Amino acid sequence: MNKRQQDNNAEKKKKRIKRADEEQLSSVIQDEELKRGVKEAWFKRAQHSIGDLELDCHPFPHFIIRNFINNETFLENLQRELLNLNFHEKSNDLYKFKQSDDLKTRKEPHITRLRTALFGPFRSWLGEVLGLELESTIDISCAKYQCTDVLLCHDDELEGRRVAFILYLVPPWHTGDGGALDLFRTDDNFQPQSIVKSLVPCWNTMILFEVSPVSFHQVSEVLSEDKCRLSLSGWFHGPSLARAPMYREPSIPRNSHLPRDETLLLEWVNPLYLDVSYQGQVQTEFEDSSEIQLKSFLKKEKFKEVSEALRLDEIQWTKRGPPNKRNYEVAVLEALPQCVTECWEVLHSEPFFLLLSNLTGLRLHYLCPSDEDSEEDADGVKEEENLMDKGATGSSEDTSSSADEKKKEKELSTPVCVGEIRRWGHGNYSLLHDEDAAVAEYALDLLLPMGCADWRSEFGGFTSYVANEEDEELLTVYPEDNSVALVYRDKETLKFVKHINHRSSTGPAAESPCRAFYDFCFAYFE
């Protein structure tokens, strides 16, 4: 065999190897008749299933394409390249998982070829099916979800995103492994309500859905200790769908203090915090940092009584949502054991408002002077002198009107509070939301946790304070039995409670299948 024949044979062999490792998209993408059927079903918003492709419009339009790439060798090499990428831990109120850098400029051969196929021929096919001119924007990354990782309820809406996609490269996966893609139904206000469909990850399966005001979904917590939920995900960009104005929830009514005798505090509160000199020390520390932890706040016997009562079956708990904002339980106040009601009333009482004023220096009671009072007194003297200089030319009606206005301003600033008794367990959380930032105001937060003696930070359930529109975490408050946390927040400070993972209800520390802790959560406004 001469050298030319050897070279030709080597080239043929090379081409055979390359063909064996080419990305070959599902045959359903190539079939023109099938494409027409899918396109017709899409515009009718009708269910459609043929071969490896399924279109379902409930609760919102989404495709499932099984065996998306018809080349197992290519998939295995792609998976290997992805696992060799650098991943970064991502964790905030909404999620916890590992994510790669943007893949639009990666040079690995299999990543490159899949990217070219997705944003080339597949994008054209998808655009024809949807009747849209999808943009050439490349938006793709890789995610790894492992035990306790989660992505909570959201709609994916961001300027330019039109269709979301996820390609799974997972080992054999079962419902009990968690990590499902959960789809939510919505109400008339476009708010998510409950999960109506869960899609379990499957090797070489592509899922796509239209990004819209109702495309609420989540990745449920991964429960498997040893499996990795590896996926490629991103968005095809195009003209965004019209969005309704942001829905604003009805606010929880605020109330002024309850008239109660000051002896109430003697029955409930640790005497240390009723000592005037110690209150001064606490106030100094609080004014320096705007937060403080008051340990052993309630008397031991009162704390024990309330903690035990909160576990009684007679208490009615209701779920508080919607899931794109929060997911926890609150107690129905009309059906509480007597000691729990009394504790609630203590935190709501006039003597307690005064105690908080003494501990923080905030004007939460009329007996507590504010920083502006001395300035107002001086201004009042000057005003009186001016009137005397002018011969008191102002009429009594004008003077009366001014007094009425000041009285009205004082009434408008009457200290008020709002609160709830919450139960926290596996799957509970609260999220930051655009609406929170829009209505943020100055407030004193109070948290009094109960039933969390052996709670660990790795479970979640801690409260994080963050600066609005920034990743900076300002403060973390961990649940601690009978330790009152007081935090003064301004208009630029928001808070959330970190998702509680399944480890909170398993292992030797758990005494029951559904372990939980409780807290009294109040906000006080000057």
XYZ file of C-alpha atoms in Angstrom, residues 250-461:
212
model
C -53.826 43.775 50.140
C -51.699 44.929 53.059
C -52.127 43.371 56.483
C -53.927 45.873 58.755
C -51.750 47.655 61.290
C -52.930 48.325 64.806
C -52.003 50.710 67.566
C -51.103 49.276 70.952
C -53.525 47.393 73.172
C -54.304 49.168 76.448
C -52.858 46.939 79.150
C -51.489 47.484 82.648
C -47.707 47.752 82.991
C -47.733 44.862 85.473
C -48.176 42.624 82.411
C -44.462 42.958 81.684
C -43.576 41.908 85.240
C -45.378 38.616 84.608
C -43.741 37.865 81.260
C -40.427 39.623 80.672
C -37.049 38.785 82.198
C -36.546 41.403 84.982
C -33.115 42.250 83.531
C -34.778 44.005 80.587
C -37.055 46.010 82.881
C -34.094 47.522 84.728
C -33.756 51.164 83.652
C -29.952 51.229 83.772
C -29.704 48.022 81.701
C -32.192 49.452 79.197
C -29.763 52.348 78.737
C -26.916 49.933 77.964
C -29.067 48.068 75.441
C -30.133 51.333 73.804
C -26.531 52.474 73.412
C -25.569 49.203 71.737
C -28.659 49.244 69.526
C -28.062 52.817 68.363
C -24.534 51.831 67.312
C -25.523 48.862 65.150
C -29.329 49.123 64.583
C -29.719 45.524 65.761
C -29.413 43.490 68.944
C -30.177 40.023 70.332
C -31.885 39.934 73.739
C -31.312 36.426 75.090
C -33.589 34.742 77.659
C -36.109 37.474 76.963
C -39.214 35.868 78.442
C -39.348 34.347 81.888
C -38.408 30.646 81.662
C -41.760 29.290 82.809
C -43.685 31.522 80.383
C -41.433 30.610 77.471
C -41.784 26.888 78.228
C -45.568 27.142 78.488
C -45.972 28.969 75.162
C -43.456 26.734 73.353
C -45.348 23.599 74.377
C -48.734 25.136 73.558
C -47.647 25.978 70.001
C -47.344 22.240 69.295
C -50.952 21.510 70.289
C -53.321 20.181 67.636
C -56.004 22.721 68.586
C -54.122 25.499 66.789
C -55.293 26.070 63.222
C -52.493 26.793 60.758
C -53.102 28.275 57.319
C -50.670 28.368 54.414
C -49.441 31.824 53.444
C -48.432 32.471 49.844
C -48.289 33.065 46.952
C -45.229 30.846 46.337
C -43.377 33.478 44.279
C -43.262 35.552 47.490
C -43.505 33.198 50.446
C -44.461 29.743 51.646
C -45.026 29.201 55.360
C -47.880 28.733 57.832
C -49.530 31.270 60.118
C -51.687 30.617 63.162
C -55.353 31.603 63.150
C -55.450 34.110 66.020
C -59.047 33.311 66.972
C -58.200 29.717 67.903
C -55.118 29.940 70.116
C -54.435 28.430 73.552
C -54.806 31.070 76.245
C -51.094 31.415 77.026
C -50.277 31.960 73.317
C -52.950 34.652 73.092
C -51.513 36.316 76.197
C -48.005 36.282 74.715
C -49.391 37.827 71.530
C -51.071 40.546 73.568
C -47.867 41.290 75.486
C -46.042 42.061 72.237
C -49.004 44.177 71.153
C -49.490 46.058 74.428
C -48.862 49.692 75.347
C -46.310 48.798 78.069
C -44.367 46.760 75.496
C -44.337 49.676 73.023
C -42.823 51.799 75.812
C -40.303 49.055 76.643
C -39.200 48.917 72.995
C -38.819 52.700 73.014
C -36.560 52.482 76.052
C -34.513 49.643 74.554
C -34.025 51.213 71.114
C -34.489 54.975 71.463
C -37.209 54.870 68.778
C -40.374 56.884 69.332
C -42.845 54.037 69.777
C -44.660 55.638 72.714
C -45.693 59.205 73.482
C -43.720 59.143 76.731
C -40.517 58.572 74.783
C -39.142 61.869 73.385
C -37.952 61.823 69.802
C -34.812 63.513 68.509
C -36.945 66.158 66.830
C -38.820 67.158 69.970
C -36.189 69.609 71.229
C -35.960 71.165 67.762
C -39.741 71.498 67.592
C -39.815 73.121 71.030
C -37.231 75.672 69.931
C -39.138 76.342 66.718
C -42.301 76.800 68.761
C -40.683 79.446 70.952
C -39.408 81.313 67.885
C -42.859 81.153 66.286
C -44.450 82.574 69.429
C -41.878 85.395 69.538
C -42.549 86.236 65.900
C -46.260 86.472 66.542
C -45.648 88.810 69.481
C -43.341 90.983 67.334
C -46.098 91.238 64.729
C -48.626 92.210 67.367
C -50.292 88.835 67.045
C -51.844 89.930 63.745
C -52.745 86.351 62.933
C -56.394 85.529 63.641
C -57.452 82.972 66.227
C -58.818 80.948 63.320
C -55.324 80.745 61.751
C -53.813 79.722 65.073
C -56.494 77.087 65.561
C -55.943 75.791 62.016
C -52.187 75.450 62.621
C -52.809 73.591 65.873
C -55.253 71.255 64.138
C -52.712 70.486 61.425
C -50.041 69.658 64.006
C -52.505 67.471 65.875
C -53.381 65.673 62.638
C -49.696 65.083 61.864
C -49.210 63.630 65.336
C -52.204 61.336 64.864
C -50.868 60.165 61.514
C -47.583 59.214 63.156
C -49.162 57.248 65.992
C -46.964 54.161 66.505
C -48.528 50.991 65.131
C -47.541 47.363 64.654
C -48.362 44.323 62.584
C -47.527 40.735 63.469
C -48.125 37.048 62.945
C -47.291 33.723 64.563
C -45.500 31.539 62.043
C -44.632 27.866 61.755
C -41.506 26.914 59.799
C -40.714 23.458 58.435
C -39.302 21.647 55.410
C -39.985 23.552 52.178
C -40.875 26.874 53.817
C -39.280 30.190 52.825
C -39.912 33.836 52.031
C -38.510 35.694 49.010
C -37.495 39.193 48.027
C -39.969 40.726 45.600
C -40.212 43.889 43.504
C -43.340 44.811 45.427
C -41.389 44.755 48.718
C -38.933 47.329 47.409
C -41.758 49.554 46.166
C -43.396 49.779 49.600
C -40.313 49.510 51.845
C -40.270 51.857 54.839
C -38.562 52.406 58.164
C -39.543 49.746 60.713
C -38.368 47.918 63.806
C -38.526 44.143 63.273
C -38.971 41.803 66.216
C -38.425 38.044 66.004
C -39.060 35.739 68.947
C -38.307 32.088 67.929
C -39.525 29.020 69.828
C -38.907 25.286 69.475
C -35.531 25.589 67.767
C -33.159 24.383 70.492
C -31.358 21.924 68.182
C -31.849 23.831 64.921
C -28.761 24.076 62.718
C -27.896 26.803 60.231
C -27.408 24.210 57.459
C -31.183 23.564 57.596
C -31.969 27.124 56.416
C -34.764 29.053 58.135
